[in-house]
Amino acid sequence: MRAAGWRLALGLAAAGPLWGAAHTFPSPGLIRYDARCLTVEGLDVFVSSAAATCSGLDRTLWRQRLAAIKAGGFNAVTVTATDGTALSDWLRLAHDEFGLYTILRLGPGAPPAAVAAIAPEQVTRRGRGPGGTILVQIADTPELESSYRRVVGSGIEVPLFSLGVPRLRGSDDPALGQIFDALSFAPSAPFGPRVAQLTALESAQPDAPVLVDQTEPAASPILELAEAVNAIEQGATILSFAWPDPAGPEAIRLNRMLARSGPELARSHPLTIQAQTGSPDVTLVVRRARNGATYLFLANHSGALGKRGRASLWLDRDGVEFGVDYALPPWTAKVMRLPPNSTDAEAMEQLLGE
């Protein structure tokens, strides 16, 4: 059984798409996805990936960067596919030595040798065990359909995605319908519009997971952590962020939470609640996992002022009022978990935050 990643054993049956072309998976027992997350070897995976590079770097720096990503608790690494020989060596290092999943970016000019280097390192080809390529990004071009056919014809079997391509969402085209769309977040972008973007993506593409990509690092590790938590509370289950210091305390805190609760969060849904936080800068989002566990996300979206107060909320299912005290520095979040079907605030476990 694959050792890398955070997973929850579930059946292989996939809910069919509500509209658009039906997604096909060459090896669904090894990798597939549905509306919530990726499923690898029959187990749900919450993907937390940090970016790296292999082109033009001394090879000793490859190991240094991958070691930092592994130390930070990430279960995946994102890299751009360029030179085929270097990429092949880099993928074997990431998979065999560090047991990481990989997400590959194929730019418009990616050479055939780079695509060929990916094929044997896919989770569909490596056999059971840690590590392997799980996703490949295709760049948006006017010839996207041709790019899809070329990539698939080169032996790429894992799921394909692109960034910010609305025509992919719910497409009936037999080629475009096999590529799911994802969101690219600019660091420090306003919170409100990003929530609207995520909501629109889920509504228009209800049969694919939410992938959030941030190619440029945020202004600070604290802000990077806030960006990641905001994406999770809105339903993202695949995070691909730049993380300039992947072994820093913020990254470790995020990934420690996901190691504990990633599989539950991957199968969670938002709850309709009534809530008061006492500040327009402080938001409260509640999600409930399939097993009945409840997650509360309190976030301060002010980059200048810390916020202190008490949040009150009423859960729709239970009619139970909760009060949660908070003291949140700028751009920070607090994540808490109630055990399955519990309404006892004393049983609440803090997963993130001071």
XYZ file of C-alpha atoms in Angstrom:
354
model
C 0.000 0.000 0.000
C 1.366 3.412 -0.965
C 3.116 5.039 1.991
C 3.265 8.638 0.750
C 0.348 11.026 1.231
C -2.605 11.406 3.516
C -5.414 9.084 2.645
C -8.666 7.518 3.665
C -9.708 4.150 2.296
C -12.892 4.361 0.228
C -14.525 2.414 -2.566
C -13.596 2.997 -6.184
C -17.045 3.840 -7.504
C -17.106 7.317 -9.048
C -20.112 9.553 -9.272
C -20.746 10.348 -12.927
C -20.509 13.926 -14.180
C -23.625 16.032 -14.025
C -22.949 17.389 -17.519
C -20.147 17.626 -20.047
C -18.015 14.827 -21.431
C -17.584 11.836 -19.128
C -14.069 11.715 -17.713
C -12.170 8.568 -18.574
C -9.367 7.147 -16.448
C -7.088 4.544 -18.070
C -6.242 3.018 -14.670
C -9.021 4.032 -12.239
C -7.806 1.559 -9.633
C -4.514 3.462 -9.503
C -5.631 7.064 -9.988
C -8.874 8.878 -10.676
C -10.800 11.857 -9.308
C -14.304 13.034 -8.575
C -15.873 16.279 -7.369
C -13.885 16.263 -4.143
C -10.352 14.959 -4.592
C -7.858 12.642 -6.203
C -8.057 8.965 -5.314
C -4.766 7.066 -5.592
C -4.773 3.277 -5.265
C -8.316 3.457 -3.902
C -7.393 5.954 -1.167
C -8.298 9.643 -1.034
C -5.354 12.047 -1.177
C -5.302 15.681 -0.059
C -2.441 17.096 -2.144
C -0.147 19.715 -0.628
C 2.586 20.577 -3.103
C 5.534 22.982 -3.068
C 7.218 24.241 -6.229
C 10.740 23.303 -7.270
C 12.897 23.483 -10.370
C 15.412 21.208 -12.018
C 16.488 23.074 -15.141
C 19.812 24.889 -14.977
C 20.519 24.011 -11.346
C 23.452 22.151 -9.882
C 22.160 18.699 -9.091
C 23.254 18.964 -5.474
C 20.632 21.705 -5.115
C 17.902 19.327 -6.298
C 18.392 17.144 -3.244
C 18.568 20.194 -0.970
C 15.250 21.569 -2.198
C 13.502 18.192 -2.145
C 14.800 17.505 1.358
C 13.341 20.833 2.542
C 9.980 20.015 0.931
C 9.923 16.621 2.593
C 10.937 18.131 5.950
C 8.081 20.620 5.676
C 5.590 17.769 5.503
C 4.520 18.218 1.868
C 3.402 15.100 0.061
C 3.994 16.471 -3.449
C 6.251 18.751 -5.474
C 5.423 20.773 -8.609
C 7.986 21.217 -11.383
C 8.045 22.530 -14.962
C 8.920 19.933 -17.589
C 11.862 21.172 -19.668
C 14.990 19.214 -20.590
C 14.110 15.530 -20.857
C 17.330 14.038 -19.454
C 17.429 16.334 -16.428
C 13.723 15.829 -15.792
C 14.011 12.052 -15.880
C 16.785 12.094 -13.264
C 14.929 14.647 -11.147
C 11.703 12.633 -11.142
C 13.480 9.458 -10.088
C 15.106 11.357 -7.231
C 11.810 12.905 -6.070
C 9.965 9.585 -6.284
C 12.534 6.993 -5.264
C 14.533 8.819 -2.606
C 11.913 11.163 -1.162
C 8.678 9.278 -1.850
C 6.928 12.402 -3.128
C 4.104 12.725 -5.611
C 4.835 15.075 -8.504
C 2.766 17.562 -10.497
C 4.247 18.389 -13.902
C 3.751 21.602 -15.855
C 3.966 21.292 -19.640
C 4.581 24.673 -21.223
C 3.593 25.428 -24.837
C 7.103 24.599 -26.013
C 7.756 21.511 -23.890
C 10.022 19.208 -25.909
C 8.846 15.670 -26.712
C 11.754 14.333 -24.631
C 10.295 15.986 -21.524
C 6.903 14.388 -22.109
C 8.596 11.045 -22.697
C 10.470 11.405 -19.391
C 7.191 11.740 -17.494
C 5.505 8.606 -18.856
C 7.450 5.893 -16.947
C 7.278 7.897 -13.701
C 3.476 8.071 -13.536
C 1.748 6.253 -10.678
C 0.100 4.130 -13.374
C 3.483 2.823 -14.528
C 5.617 2.651 -11.374
C 3.613 -0.034 -9.633
C 2.508 0.176 -6.057
C 4.783 2.018 -3.692
C 5.602 5.572 -2.619
C 5.904 8.446 -5.069
C 5.004 9.013 -8.698
C 3.547 11.618 -11.052
C -0.149 12.210 -10.330
C -1.078 15.283 -12.409
C 0.074 16.986 -15.600
C -0.782 20.577 -16.501
C -1.326 21.491 -20.161
C -0.812 25.146 -21.058
C -3.743 27.021 -22.570
C -3.178 27.611 -26.268
C -5.490 27.949 -29.307
C -4.436 24.368 -30.146
C -5.363 22.920 -26.759
C -7.240 20.002 -28.316
C -4.199 19.075 -30.383
C -1.969 19.410 -27.309
C -4.245 17.021 -25.436
C -4.079 14.401 -28.167
C -0.309 14.749 -28.473
C 0.213 14.363 -24.729
C -2.100 11.373 -24.446
C -0.520 9.844 -27.524
C 2.867 10.167 -25.797
C 1.711 7.887 -22.991
C 0.423 10.325 -20.353
C -2.337 8.525 -18.430
C -2.708 10.551 -15.225
C -5.317 13.336 -14.934
C -4.730 16.500 -16.937
C -5.583 20.064 -15.926
C -5.103 23.621 -17.110
C -5.222 27.011 -15.380
C -7.974 29.578 -15.865
C -9.588 28.115 -18.995
C -13.370 28.514 -18.577
C -14.164 26.692 -21.828
C -12.984 23.460 -20.176
C -15.693 23.597 -17.525
C -18.476 21.215 -18.439
C -17.178 20.899 -21.998
C -18.822 18.284 -24.237
C -15.752 18.154 -26.464
C -14.231 14.657 -26.278
C -10.740 16.145 -25.837
C -11.364 19.287 -23.774
C -13.786 17.397 -21.546
C -10.883 15.269 -20.294
C -9.015 18.310 -18.914
C -10.241 19.925 -15.718
C -9.795 23.612 -15.026
C -7.992 25.040 -11.998
C -7.489 28.461 -10.431
C -4.315 30.497 -10.359
C -4.194 32.785 -7.325
C -2.127 35.935 -7.304
C -0.484 36.485 -3.891
C -2.278 39.038 -1.738
C -5.322 39.180 -4.036
C -8.516 40.363 -2.272
C -10.276 37.574 -0.390
C -13.826 38.295 -1.581
C -13.227 37.955 -5.345
C -11.258 34.749 -4.814
C -14.161 33.180 -2.926
C -16.410 34.084 -5.845
C -13.911 32.501 -8.270
C -13.840 29.270 -6.277
C -17.622 29.157 -6.045
C -17.976 29.719 -9.791
C -15.431 26.986 -10.526
C -17.215 24.418 -8.362
C -20.595 25.304 -9.837
C -19.436 25.093 -13.453
C -17.250 22.017 -12.964
C -19.035 19.819 -10.417
C -17.279 16.579 -11.355
C -13.668 17.618 -10.712
C -11.664 18.572 -7.608
C -10.630 22.135 -6.829
C -6.959 22.783 -7.563
C -5.472 26.121 -6.499
C -2.141 27.113 -8.001
C 0.045 29.966 -6.814
C 3.132 30.253 -8.993
C 4.608 33.272 -7.191
C 5.338 33.207 -3.448
C 3.361 35.452 -1.142
C 5.015 38.432 0.536
C 5.642 36.430 3.712
C 5.328 32.855 4.985
C 2.476 33.977 7.268
C 0.548 35.257 4.258
C 1.347 32.078 2.325
C -0.187 30.029 5.143
C -3.247 32.294 5.173
C -3.663 31.823 1.412
C -3.532 28.048 1.793
C -6.052 27.975 4.651
C -8.428 30.248 2.702
C -8.326 27.815 -0.211
C -8.979 24.812 2.041
C -11.939 26.396 3.780
C -13.492 27.043 0.357
C -13.149 23.405 -0.697
C -9.761 23.125 -2.417
C -8.150 19.700 -2.014
C -5.114 20.186 -4.284
C -2.741 22.997 -3.314
C 0.272 23.886 -5.469
C 2.054 26.866 -3.905
C 5.486 28.454 -4.355
C 6.563 28.296 -0.654
C 10.024 29.958 -0.713
C 10.803 28.232 2.607
C 9.031 24.863 2.453
C 10.659 23.718 5.692
C 9.587 26.837 7.608
C 7.264 26.742 10.628
C 4.231 27.969 8.671
C 4.504 25.169 6.114
C 5.053 22.623 8.872
C 1.948 23.803 10.741
C -0.189 23.560 7.611
C 1.023 20.102 6.685
C 0.804 18.801 10.240
C -2.887 19.749 10.157
C -3.351 18.036 6.801
C -1.509 14.924 7.953
C -4.024 14.777 10.790
C -7.184 15.780 8.917
C -6.521 15.921 5.167
C -8.608 12.840 4.281
C -11.571 14.114 6.320
C -11.341 17.573 4.787
C -11.155 16.055 1.320
C -14.648 14.608 1.859
C -16.134 17.569 3.721
C -18.852 19.985 2.645
C -19.683 23.534 3.787
C -22.444 24.056 6.336
C -24.947 26.885 6.278
C -24.568 28.686 9.589
C -25.600 31.818 11.379
C -22.545 33.485 12.858
C -21.297 36.674 14.424
C -17.592 37.398 14.721
C -17.669 40.992 15.924
C -15.444 42.238 13.086
C -15.943 42.552 9.306
C -12.338 41.414 8.867
C -12.894 38.125 10.679
C -14.719 35.351 8.820
C -16.001 32.021 10.051
C -16.492 29.031 7.737
C -17.723 25.633 8.906
C -17.278 22.350 7.067
C -18.552 18.896 7.987
C -16.736 15.697 7.059
C -18.435 12.556 5.829
C -17.872 10.885 9.216
C -19.641 13.715 11.074
C -16.546 15.648 12.234
C -17.034 19.443 12.135
C -14.288 21.912 11.154
C -14.329 25.603 12.053
C -12.121 28.078 10.159
C -11.686 31.493 11.806
C -9.585 33.886 9.727
C -8.431 37.490 10.109
C -8.198 39.071 6.652
C -6.711 42.318 7.867
C -3.074 42.695 6.939
C -2.566 45.586 9.336
C -4.434 44.888 12.581
C -4.750 41.948 14.924
C -8.291 41.045 15.943
C -9.554 39.828 19.299
C -13.075 38.819 20.205
C -15.604 36.031 20.436
C -17.336 34.320 17.530
C -20.821 32.942 18.053
C -22.387 30.459 15.663
C -25.443 28.295 15.322
C -25.110 25.034 13.402
C -28.031 24.347 11.061
C -28.329 20.640 11.823
C -28.075 20.806 15.585
C -29.511 24.151 16.576
C -26.591 24.362 18.997
C -24.875 27.629 19.798
C -21.088 27.723 20.101
C -18.859 30.468 21.349
C -15.216 30.561 20.265
C -12.754 33.085 21.646
C -10.079 34.287 19.253
C -6.959 36.453 19.225
C -5.750 36.584 15.631
C -2.689 38.541 14.476
C -2.845 40.039 10.954
C -3.334 37.475 8.173
C -3.711 34.513 10.477
C -6.253 31.752 10.906
C -7.432 29.344 13.554
C -8.752 25.910 12.603
C -10.653 23.720 15.066
C -12.252 20.279 14.895
C -15.208 18.793 16.725
C -15.249 14.977 16.901
C -17.844 13.157 14.774
C -21.415 14.075 15.731
C -20.238 15.962 18.830
C -21.949 19.150 20.011
C -19.704 19.580 23.045
C -17.544 22.678 22.665
C -15.241 21.303 25.365
C -14.303 18.478 23.003
C -13.086 20.910 20.329
C -9.516 20.253 19.162
C -7.359 23.092 17.845
C -5.493 22.053 14.688
C -3.978 25.367 13.621
C -3.355 28.682 15.324
C -2.014 29.798 18.648
